[in-house]
Coordinates of C-alpha atoms in Angstrom, one line a residue:
Chain T
X19 CA 195.5 7.5 84.9
X20 CA 197.0 5.4 86.5
X21 CA 201.2 5.3 87.4
X22 CA 203.8 3.4 85.9
X23 CA 203.5 -0.1 86.5
X24 CA 205.9 -3.4 86.7
X25 CA 206.7 -3.2 83.3
X26 CA 208.1 0.4 83.0
X27 CA 205.8 1.1 80.7
X28 CA 203.6 4.1 80.5
X29 CA 199.7 3.8 82.1
X30 CA 197.0 3.4 82.0
X31 CA 197.0 0.7 84.8
X32 CA 193.6 -0.9 84.9
X33 CA 192.1 -3.0 82.0
X34 CA 188.9 -4.0 81.3
X35 CA 188.1 -6.6 78.7
X36 CA 184.8 -7.9 77.3
X37 CA 184.1 -10.9 75.5
X38 CA 180.9 -12.5 74.6
X39 CA 181.1 -16.1 73.3
X40 CA 179.2 -16.6 69.7
X41 CA 180.0 -20.3 69.2
X42 CA 183.5 -22.3 69.8
X43 CA 186.1 -21.3 71.3
X44 CA 187.9 -18.6 69.3
X45 CA 186.6 -15.8 71.2
X46 CA 187.4 -16.9 74.3
X47 CA 190.7 -18.1 73.6
X48 CA 191.9 -15.0 72.0
X49 CA 190.7 -13.0 74.8
X50 CA 192.0 -15.7 77.8
X51 CA 195.5 -15.1 76.2
X52 CA 195.0 -11.6 75.7
X53 CA 194.1 -11.1 79.2
X54 CA 196.6 -13.6 80.6
X55 CA 199.5 -11.4 78.7
X56 CA 198.4 -8.2 79.8
X57 CA 198.7 -9.1 83.3
X58 CA 201.9 -11.2 83.2
X59 CA 204.1 -9.7 80.8
X60 CA 203.0 -5.9 81.4
X61 CA 201.7 -5.7 85.4
X62 CA 198.3 -4.5 84.4
X63 CA 195.3 -4.9 86.8
X64 CA 192.9 -6.7 84.3
X65 CA 189.1 -7.5 84.5
X66 CA 187.9 -10.3 81.9
X67 CA 184.1 -10.0 81.8
X68 CA 182.8 -12.6 80.3
X69 CA 179.2 -14.2 79.0
X70 CA 180.0 -17.9 78.9
X71 CA 182.1 -19.1 82.2
X72 CA 181.6 -22.7 81.1
X73 CA 184.0 -21.9 77.6
X74 CA 186.6 -20.4 79.7
X75 CA 186.9 -22.9 82.2
X76 CA 187.2 -25.7 79.5
X77 CA 190.0 -24.3 79.0
X78 CA 191.0 -23.9 81.9
X79 CA 189.8 -25.8 84.4
X80 CA 190.3 -23.9 87.9
X81 CA 188.5 -21.8 86.3
X82 CA 184.5 -22.1 89.0
X83 CA 181.8 -21.6 86.5
X84 CA 179.3 -21.3 90.0
X85 CA 181.1 -17.5 91.3
X86 CA 180.4 -14.8 89.3
X87 CA 183.7 -13.3 90.5
X88 CA 186.9 -15.2 91.1
X89 CA 190.6 -14.5 90.0
X90 CA 192.8 -16.9 87.9
X91 CA 196.0 -16.4 87.2
X92 CA 196.3 -12.9 88.6
X93 CA 193.1 -12.2 86.0
X94 CA 189.8 -11.1 88.1
X95 CA 187.4 -12.5 86.1
X96 CA 183.6 -11.4 86.3
X97 CA 180.8 -13.0 85.0
X98 CA 178.6 -10.6 82.5
X99 CA 175.1 -11.5 83.1
X100 CA 172.3 -10.3 81.2
X101 CA 171.4 -8.1 84.6
X102 CA 174.8 -6.9 86.3
X103 CA 174.8 -6.0 89.6
X104 CA 175.3 -2.5 90.8
X105 CA 178.3 -0.9 89.3
X106 CA 179.8 2.3 90.4
X107 CA 182.6 4.2 88.6
X108 CA 185.3 2.8 90.6
X109 CA 183.9 -0.5 88.7
X110 CA 185.3 0.7 85.1
X111 CA 188.6 0.0 83.4
X112 CA 190.8 3.1 82.5
X113 CA 190.9 1.2 79.4
X114 CA 188.1 -0.7 78.1
X115 CA 188.5 -3.2 75.2
X116 CA 185.0 -4.4 73.5
X117 CA 186.7 -7.2 71.0
X118 CA 185.0 -8.3 68.2
X119 CA 182.6 -5.6 68.4
X120 CA 180.9 -7.5 71.3
X121 CA 178.2 -4.9 71.8
X122 CA 179.5 -3.4 76.3
X123 CA 176.4 -3.5 78.6
X124 CA 174.2 -0.2 78.6
X125 CA 175.2 -0.3 82.3
X126 CA 178.7 0.4 82.1
X127 CA 178.4 2.4 79.2
X128 CA 177.0 5.0 81.0
X129 CA 179.5 4.7 83.9
X130 CA 181.9 5.1 81.7
X131 CA 180.3 8.2 79.8
X132 CA 181.2 9.8 83.7
X133 CA 184.8 8.3 83.3
X134 CA 186.0 8.9 80.0
X135 CA 188.2 5.4 79.9
X136 CA 189.9 4.7 76.8
X137 CA 187.5 3.0 74.4
X138 CA 189.1 0.1 72.4
X139 CA 187.2 -2.1 69.9
X140 CA 190.0 -5.4 69.5
X141 CA 188.4 -6.0 66.0
X142 CA 189.3 -9.6 64.2
X143 CA 192.1 -10.5 62.2
X144 CA 192.2 -10.2 58.6
X145 CA 195.4 -10.4 55.8
X146 CA 193.2 -7.9 53.8
X147 CA 194.8 -4.3 52.3
X148 CA 191.6 -2.5 54.1
X149 CA 192.9 -3.2 58.2
X150 CA 196.0 -0.9 57.7
X151 CA 193.8 2.1 57.0
X152 CA 191.5 0.8 59.9
X153 CA 194.2 0.5 61.9
X154 CA 193.6 3.0 65.9
X155 CA 191.3 4.7 63.8
X156 CA 189.0 7.1 65.9
X157 CA 185.8 6.0 66.4
X158 CA 183.6 9.1 68.0
X159 CA 181.1 7.6 69.8
X160 CA 179.1 9.6 72.8
X161 CA 181.7 11.8 73.6
X162 CA 184.2 9.1 74.4
X163 CA 187.7 8.2 73.3
X164 CA 187.0 5.4 71.0
X165 CA 189.3 3.5 68.8
X166 CA 189.9 0.5 66.7
X167 CA 192.8 -1.7 67.1
X168 CA 193.5 -4.5 64.2
X169 CA 195.7 -7.1 64.6
X170 CA 197.6 -8.2 61.5
X171 CA 199.8 -9.5 59.3
X172 CA 202.0 -6.2 58.1
X173 CA 203.6 -3.3 59.4
X174 CA 200.4 -0.5 60.6
X175 CA 198.6 -3.5 62.3
X176 CA 198.6 -4.4 65.8
X177 CA 200.5 -7.8 64.6
X178 CA 199.5 -11.2 66.6
X179 CA 199.0 -12.5 70.0
X180 CA 202.3 -14.2 71.2
X181 CA 204.4 -14.6 74.5
X182 CA 207.3 -13.0 73.8
X183 CA 209.1 -15.1 76.7
X184 CA 208.2 -18.7 75.9
X185 CA 208.7 -18.4 72.4
X186 CA 212.4 -17.8 72.7
X187 CA 213.9 -20.8 75.0
X188 CA 212.0 -23.3 72.5
X189 CA 215.7 -23.6 71.0
X190 CA 216.1 -25.6 73.7
X191 CA 213.3 -28.0 74.1
X192 CA 213.5 -31.4 73.3
X193 CA 212.7 -32.7 69.6
X194 CA 209.1 -33.1 68.6
X195 CA 209.0 -36.7 68.8
X196 CA 209.8 -36.2 72.7
X197 CA 207.2 -33.3 73.1
X198 CA 204.5 -35.2 71.4
X199 CA 205.6 -38.0 73.5
X200 CA 205.2 -36.7 77.1
X201 CA 201.8 -34.9 75.7
X202 CA 200.2 -38.2 75.1
X203 CA 201.3 -39.1 78.6
X204 CA 200.1 -35.9 80.0
X205 CA 196.6 -36.7 78.1
X206 CA 196.8 -40.6 79.2
X207 CA 196.6 -40.7 75.3
X208 CA 197.3 -45.0 76.1
X209 CA 199.1 -47.5 73.7
X210 CA 202.0 -47.8 71.6
X211 CA 203.0 -44.6 69.2
X212 CA 203.1 -45.7 65.7
X213 CA 206.9 -45.1 64.6
X214 CA 205.6 -43.1 61.4
X215 CA 207.3 -40.7 59.5
X216 CA 205.4 -37.3 60.1
X217 CA 203.0 -36.7 62.9
X218 CA 199.9 -34.5 61.7
X219 CA 197.7 -32.4 64.1
X220 CA 193.6 -31.8 62.6
X221 CA 192.0 -29.0 64.4
X222 CA 189.1 -28.0 61.8
X223 CA 185.4 -27.6 61.3
X224 CA 183.1 -29.6 59.6
X225 CA 184.6 -30.3 56.4
X226 CA 183.4 -32.2 53.3
X227 CA 187.2 -32.4 52.1
X228 CA 188.0 -34.6 55.4
X229 CA 187.4 -37.8 53.6
X230 CA 190.0 -37.8 50.7
X231 CA 192.4 -35.5 53.5
X232 CA 192.4 -39.0 55.0
X233 CA 192.5 -41.6 52.3
X234 CA 195.8 -39.8 51.3
X235 CA 197.4 -39.7 54.3
X236 CA 196.9 -43.8 54.7
X237 CA 199.1 -44.0 51.3
X238 CA 201.8 -41.7 52.6
X239 CA 205.3 -43.3 52.3
X240 CA 206.4 -43.2 55.7
X241 CA 203.1 -43.5 57.5
X242 CA 201.8 -40.6 59.5
X243 CA 200.5 -40.6 62.6
X244 CA 197.2 -38.1 62.7
X245 CA 196.0 -36.4 65.9
X246 CA 192.8 -34.9 65.9
X247 CA 191.6 -32.9 69.4
X248 CA 188.1 -33.4 70.0
X249 CA 186.0 -31.2 68.2
X250 CA 183.5 -30.8 65.4
X251 CA 185.8 -32.7 62.7
X252 CA 185.1 -35.4 64.9
X253 CA 182.0 -37.3 63.7
X254 CA 183.7 -37.3 60.3
X255 CA 186.7 -39.3 61.1
X256 CA 184.5 -41.5 63.0
X257 CA 182.7 -42.3 59.7
X258 CA 185.5 -42.2 57.8
X259 CA 186.7 -44.8 59.9
X260 CA 183.4 -46.6 60.5
X261 CA 183.8 -46.8 64.2
X262 CA 183.9 -44.1 66.8
X263 CA 186.8 -43.0 68.0
X264 CA 187.1 -42.5 72.0
X265 CA 189.3 -39.5 73.1
X266 CA 193.0 -41.3 74.3
X267 CA 191.5 -43.7 71.3
X268 CA 194.0 -44.6 68.3
X269 CA 192.8 -46.4 65.2
X270 CA 194.9 -47.7 62.1
X271 CA 193.8 -47.2 58.5
X272 CA 196.8 -47.9 56.0
X273 CA 199.3 -46.3 57.3
X274 CA 198.1 -44.3 59.1
X275 CA 197.5 -43.9 62.9
X276 CA 194.6 -41.5 63.7
X277 CA 194.4 -40.8 67.6
X278 CA 191.6 -38.8 68.8
X279 CA 192.6 -36.8 71.6
X280 CA 190.2 -35.6 74.9
X281 CA 189.9 -31.6 75.3
X282 CA 192.9 -29.7 75.9
X283 CA 194.0 -26.4 77.9
X284 CA 195.3 -23.5 75.6
X285 CA 199.5 -24.6 76.9
X286 CA 198.9 -28.4 75.9
X287 CA 197.6 -27.5 72.5
X288 CA 200.6 -25.0 71.7
X289 CA 202.7 -28.1 72.4
X290 CA 200.4 -30.1 70.2
X291 CA 201.2 -27.9 67.5
X292 CA 204.8 -27.4 68.5
X293 CA 205.5 -31.3 68.2
X294 CA 203.7 -32.1 65.0
X295 CA 205.3 -31.6 61.8
X296 CA 201.9 -30.4 59.8
X297 CA 199.0 -28.3 61.7
X298 CA 195.9 -28.4 60.3
X299 CA 194.3 -25.2 62.0
X300 CA 190.9 -23.0 62.3
X301 CA 189.5 -19.8 62.9
X302 CA 191.8 -17.4 64.4
X303 CA 193.3 -18.5 67.7
X304 CA 194.9 -22.0 67.0
X305 CA 195.6 -20.2 63.4
X306 CA 197.7 -17.7 65.2
X307 CA 199.4 -20.1 67.5
X308 CA 200.0 -22.0 64.2
X309 CA 201.9 -19.4 62.8
X310 CA 203.7 -18.7 66.0
X311 CA 205.8 -22.2 66.4
X312 CA 207.0 -22.1 63.4
X313 CA 204.9 -25.1 61.7
X314 CA 204.0 -25.7 58.7
X315 CA 200.1 -25.1 58.8
X316 CA 197.1 -25.3 57.1
X317 CA 194.3 -23.3 58.0
X318 CA 190.2 -23.7 57.6
X319 CA 188.6 -20.3 57.9
X320 CA 185.3 -19.3 59.7
X321 CA 182.8 -19.6 57.1
X322 CA 180.8 -16.4 56.1
X323 CA 177.6 -15.6 54.5
X324 CA 178.5 -14.7 50.6
X325 CA 181.6 -16.0 50.6
X326 CA 183.4 -12.9 52.3
X327 CA 185.9 -16.0 53.9
X328 CA 187.7 -16.7 50.8
X329 CA 188.4 -13.7 50.1
X330 CA 190.2 -13.3 53.3
X331 CA 191.7 -16.5 52.7
X332 CA 193.4 -15.4 49.5
X333 CA 194.7 -11.6 51.3
X334 CA 196.3 -14.1 54.1
X335 CA 197.9 -16.7 51.2
X336 CA 199.1 -13.8 49.3
X337 CA 201.1 -12.6 52.1
X338 CA 201.8 -16.1 53.4
X339 CA 203.5 -17.1 50.6
X340 CA 205.1 -14.2 48.8
X341 CA 208.6 -14.9 49.3
X342 CA 208.3 -18.9 48.6
X343 CA 209.8 -20.9 45.8
X344 CA 206.9 -20.1 43.2
X345 CA 206.2 -24.5 43.4
X346 CA 206.0 -24.2 47.0
X347 CA 203.7 -21.3 46.9
X348 CA 201.1 -22.6 44.4
X349 CA 201.1 -25.9 46.5
X350 CA 199.7 -24.1 49.7
X351 CA 197.6 -22.2 48.2
X352 CA 195.8 -24.9 46.3
X353 CA 195.0 -26.9 49.4
X354 CA 194.1 -24.2 51.5
X355 CA 191.4 -23.9 48.4
X356 CA 190.8 -27.0 49.0
X357 CA 190.3 -27.6 52.2
X358 CA 188.7 -24.4 52.4
X359 CA 186.0 -26.1 49.7
X360 CA 187.1 -23.6 46.7
X361 CA 188.4 -26.5 44.9
X362 CA 187.8 -29.9 44.1
X363 CA 190.7 -32.0 46.6
X364 CA 192.6 -34.9 44.8
X365 CA 194.5 -37.2 46.7
X366 CA 198.1 -36.4 44.9
X367 CA 197.4 -33.0 45.6
X368 CA 197.6 -33.7 49.3
X369 CA 200.6 -36.4 49.1
X370 CA 202.6 -33.6 46.7
X371 CA 201.7 -31.2 49.4
X372 CA 203.1 -33.5 51.9
X373 CA 206.6 -34.0 50.2
X374 CA 207.4 -30.3 50.4
X375 CA 207.3 -30.2 54.0
X376 CA 211.0 -29.9 54.3
X377 CA 211.0 -26.6 52.6
X378 CA 207.7 -25.7 53.9
X379 CA 209.2 -26.0 57.4
X380 CA 212.2 -23.3 56.7
X381 CA 209.4 -20.8 55.2
X382 CA 207.3 -21.5 58.3
X383 CA 210.2 -20.6 60.5
X384 CA 210.7 -17.3 57.9
X385 CA 207.1 -16.3 58.4
X386 CA 207.4 -16.6 61.9
X387 CA 210.4 -13.9 62.4
X388 CA 208.7 -11.7 60.1
X389 CA 205.8 -11.5 62.4
X390 CA 207.3 -11.4 65.7
X391 CA 209.4 -8.5 63.6
X392 CA 206.1 -6.4 64.4
X393 CA 205.8 -7.1 67.8
X394 CA 203.2 -8.8 69.7
X395 CA 199.5 -7.7 70.1
X396 CA 199.7 -6.9 74.2
X397 CA 202.7 -5.0 73.5
X398 CA 201.3 -2.9 71.1
X399 CA 197.9 -2.6 72.5
X400 CA 199.9 -1.6 75.7
X401 CA 202.2 1.3 73.8
X402 CA 198.7 2.5 71.7
X403 CA 196.8 3.5 75.5
X404 CA 200.4 4.9 76.5
X405 CA 200.4 7.1 74.0
X406 CA 196.7 8.5 74.3
X407 CA 197.2 9.1 77.9
Chain I
X1 CA 169.0 7.7 63.5
X2 CA 170.8 5.2 60.8
X3 CA 173.3 2.7 61.0
X4 CA 176.6 3.9 59.5
X5 CA 176.2 0.9 56.8
X6 CA 173.2 2.9 55.3
X7 CA 175.2 6.2 55.2
X8 CA 176.8 7.1 51.7
X9 CA 179.3 9.7 49.9
X10 CA 177.2 12.9 50.0
X11 CA 175.1 12.6 52.9
X12 CA 176.0 15.5 56.0
X13 CA 176.1 13.1 59.6
X14 CA 176.1 15.1 62.9
X15 CA 179.4 13.8 64.9
X16 CA 180.4 15.5 68.4
X17 CA 177.7 18.5 68.2
X18 CA 178.9 19.8 64.4
X19 CA 178.0 18.5 60.9
X20 CA 180.3 16.8 58.5
X21 CA 179.8 15.6 54.5
X22 CA 180.5 11.9 54.4
X23 CA 183.3 12.1 50.9
X24 CA 184.2 8.6 51.1
X25 CA 182.5 5.6 52.9
X26 CA 183.8 2.6 52.5
X27 CA 182.1 -0.8 53.8
X28 CA 184.5 -4.0 54.9
X29 CA 183.3 -7.1 56.1
X30 CA 185.7 -8.5 59.0
X31 CA 184.8 -11.5 61.0
X32 CA 181.8 -13.4 61.0
X33 CA 178.3 -11.3 60.3
X34 CA 180.2 -8.2 61.7
X35 CA 181.3 -5.6 59.1
X36 CA 182.8 -1.8 59.8
X37 CA 182.7 1.3 57.6
X38 CA 185.4 3.5 57.2
X39 CA 184.2 7.3 56.5
X40 CA 185.9 10.4 55.3
X41 CA 184.2 13.6 56.9
X42 CA 184.9 16.8 55.8
X43 CA 183.5 19.4 58.7
X44 CA 180.8 21.7 57.4
X45 CA 181.9 25.0 59.2
X46 CA 186.0 24.9 59.5
X47 CA 186.7 22.8 56.6
X48 CA 189.2 20.5 58.1
X49 CA 188.8 16.6 57.9
X50 CA 188.7 13.3 60.2
X51 CA 188.3 9.3 58.7
X52 CA 186.7 7.5 61.6
X53 CA 186.1 4.0 61.4
X54 CA 182.5 2.6 62.5
X55 CA 180.5 -0.5 63.5
X56 CA 178.2 -1.4 60.5
X57 CA 175.7 -1.2 62.8
X58 CA 176.6 1.8 65.0
X59 CA 173.7 4.3 65.5
X60 CA 174.6 7.6 64.0
X61 CA 172.9 10.8 63.7
X62 CA 172.0 12.6 59.7
X63 CA 171.9 15.8 59.3
X64 CA 168.8 16.5 56.9
X65 CA 169.1 19.0 54.7
X66 CA 167.6 20.9 51.9
X67 CA 168.1 18.7 48.9
X68 CA 167.6 19.4 44.6
X69 CA 166.7 16.5 42.1
X70 CA 169.6 16.9 39.4
X71 CA 171.1 15.7 36.9
X72 CA 175.0 16.0 36.0
X73 CA 175.8 18.9 32.5
X74 CA 179.9 19.2 32.1
X75 CA 182.6 19.9 34.3
X76 CA 185.0 22.8 34.5
X77 CA 187.4 22.4 37.0
X78 CA 187.3 23.0 39.4
X79 CA 183.8 23.2 39.9
X80 CA 181.2 20.4 38.6
X81 CA 177.9 21.6 37.1
X82 CA 174.6 20.3 37.7
X83 CA 171.2 21.6 37.0
X84 CA 168.1 21.2 38.5
X85 CA 164.5 20.5 37.2
X86 CA 164.1 24.2 36.5
X87 CA 167.0 24.3 34.3
X88 CA 169.3 26.7 37.7
X89 CA 173.4 25.5 37.3
X90 CA 174.4 24.0 40.6
X91 CA 177.7 24.3 41.1
X92 CA 180.0 21.7 43.3
X93 CA 183.4 21.8 44.1
X94 CA 185.7 18.7 42.8
X95 CA 186.7 18.4 46.7
X96 CA 183.6 17.8 48.0
X97 CA 182.1 15.2 45.8
X98 CA 184.5 11.9 47.0
X99 CA 184.1 8.8 45.8
X100 CA 180.8 10.3 44.5
X101 CA 183.5 11.5 41.8
X102 CA 184.1 7.8 40.7
X103 CA 180.4 7.2 39.4
X104 CA 180.0 10.5 37.4
X105 CA 180.3 10.4 33.4
X106 CA 179.6 12.1 31.0
X107 CA 176.1 11.8 29.3
X108 CA 175.0 10.1 32.8
X109 CA 171.1 10.4 33.2
X110 CA 170.6 9.4 36.5
X111 CA 168.7 11.6 38.7
X112 CA 170.7 12.3 41.7
X113 CA 170.3 14.7 44.5
X114 CA 172.2 18.0 45.4
X115 CA 172.6 18.3 49.0
X116 CA 172.7 22.2 50.0
X117 CA 174.2 24.0 53.7
X118 CA 173.4 27.3 54.5
X119 CA 172.5 28.1 50.8
X120 CA 175.4 26.4 49.1
X121 CA 175.5 23.1 47.5
X122 CA 177.9 20.9 49.2
X123 CA 177.6 17.4 47.8
X124 CA 175.5 15.5 45.6
X125 CA 173.9 12.2 46.2
X126 CA 173.2 9.6 43.5
X127 CA 171.1 7.2 43.2
X128 CA 171.3 3.6 45.8
X129 CA 172.2 1.7 42.4
X130 CA 173.4 2.9 38.6
X131 CA 174.5 1.2 35.6
X132 CA 178.1 1.5 34.0
X133 CA 179.5 0.3 30.7
X134 CA 182.8 -1.9 31.3
X135 CA 185.4 -0.1 29.5
X136 CA 188.2 -2.9 29.3
X137 CA 188.8 -6.0 31.3
X138 CA 191.4 -8.8 31.4
X139 CA 189.6 -11.6 29.8
X140 CA 189.0 -14.8 32.7
X141 CA 191.2 -17.3 33.6
X142 CA 189.4 -20.8 32.3
X143 CA 187.2 -22.3 34.6
X144 CA 186.8 -19.3 36.8
X145 CA 182.7 -19.3 36.8
X146 CA 181.5 -19.6 40.3
X147 CA 181.7 -15.6 40.6
X148 CA 183.4 -16.1 43.6
X149 CA 186.4 -15.6 41.5
X150 CA 187.2 -11.5 41.2
X151 CA 188.8 -9.3 38.3
X152 CA 189.8 -5.6 38.1
X153 CA 187.5 -3.4 35.6
X154 CA 188.0 -0.2 34.4
X155 CA 184.9 2.1 34.1
X156 CA 184.5 5.0 30.7
X157 CA 185.7 7.1 33.6
X158 CA 189.1 5.5 34.7
X159 CA 187.8 4.4 37.8
X160 CA 188.6 1.0 38.5
X161 CA 186.4 -1.5 40.3
X162 CA 186.3 -5.5 41.5
X163 CA 183.9 -7.0 39.4
X164 CA 183.1 -11.0 38.7
X165 CA 185.3 -12.8 36.3
X166 CA 183.1 -13.5 33.9
X167 CA 181.8 -9.5 33.4
X168 CA 183.5 -8.5 29.8
X169 CA 184.3 -5.6 28.1
X170 CA 181.6 -3.7 27.3
X171 CA 179.1 -5.4 29.3
X172 CA 176.6 -2.7 31.5
X173 CA 177.1 -3.0 35.2
X174 CA 174.7 -2.5 38.3
X175 CA 176.8 -1.0 41.0
X176 CA 175.8 0.1 44.5
X177 CA 177.2 3.5 45.3
X178 CA 176.6 2.8 49.0
X179 CA 180.0 0.4 48.8
X180 CA 180.7 1.3 45.7
X181 CA 180.9 -2.8 44.9
X182 CA 179.9 -4.3 41.5
X183 CA 176.6 -6.1 41.9
X184 CA 177.1 -8.2 38.9
X185 CA 175.9 -8.0 35.2
X186 CA 172.9 -5.1 34.4
X187 CA 169.6 -6.4 32.6
X188 CA 169.9 -4.5 28.7

């Protein structure tokens, strides 16, 4: 095993992270953040094995999709092709992370049996009770040391993926309106910004409740600026507006101004979250970021068969709202059920939700602090690996 | 080889060349279409235990042991007593039954399978699907008819599980013994 590394934490030093892109940008979003953080914050030598380089390029334009091996932001990137080039034991990391239960390539696995690395299956995020019982559990396979590692919201889990460094200086950042103005300039979004009371970001899968939401926002007192990152919700927005809204374009209906945003890097998206009064987030990566910027959020969970996602949604809501004033908690729970197809949506409910934003903002800050006390996922992984050596 | 999700309490699995009886197998859906199985295992030689987690589709090696069809007779602490088809009494220690205990009730008539290792009964396997009576459950809140809203129900032996909101006290329910989950109301 390797020696102590830059941050003084114990070895191992070389980390290999395997990521298979299933759909969207959630898997690669999480893996890319983790790879960068293991390198930047902990000084690990990180190799990201990825089957679809184009997905990473969307998040980090410096990535070259034609190169099977390259380095970006200090992270080694290797294309996980169907047929890997010949490998030797030096190609195997001291820690091998199998993200989201992707199956490791057979050739790599065969060499692992010779080098015997620490093998970690990094699982999906869930707020359910059973996660604590499974976190860091051994999983004896092929005579190797394999463990499950779960991100989570409570003691006894791996915490969430966030960078301790950038979060603290945020106190000194400009006010949200200035942040938003700068971001839109950078994204080359032209036209005058609406003088609305609220800025809301909407990052979502297809959602049958979108029309009802937009109708309500158009009647919100003081007006709303809705910022929609390009994605799967965009056709529903166009349908409600009655015209296609190209990236960078804006359109008004009543008191609602909708701006379609071009595809953003992760850092740009993080700034958008910090600049908005309410963020609609989805899946796992944006969901975590939305919590760690301490802003009110509405989560659209990735839909699963047999409505398994609704159980996970309720588990999160129980934790998220546990310490909130009951009236606010009830409104937040109901809004999440509406947005996830588990309850009927009404315009008044959405307007009622907006009226709660000041109280909700304070609760979002408290929730962020609670999550920070769990430590961050990368640091918790490094500590776990160090203890296994 | 069988996938981890196909194993259930009472079966025996080989890990690192040793035989382990499964006392508990807890199935959980993680993300997307993936799932995990957490097992509580007891080593058949040393008696040591471990609680590993597997991906639901991880392949594990079952150990095929001698089996006999049995029916449950009575409990004589700390032994659960079963009877085979030739009316031989078969004793199994309570601590070896694991989660199977959740569904053993007085008067149950299902045919089970006792599993033997080196001549000694070490566990019993229930049928995959069993029917039990709900001894008590709260009335559902009005409007909860989707089948997605769950509530707690207690069986006659005191075991609690989650059932759909429309299930009522006195209902017969089908239970999947591999997962311990209620599959729905049983036909009378």
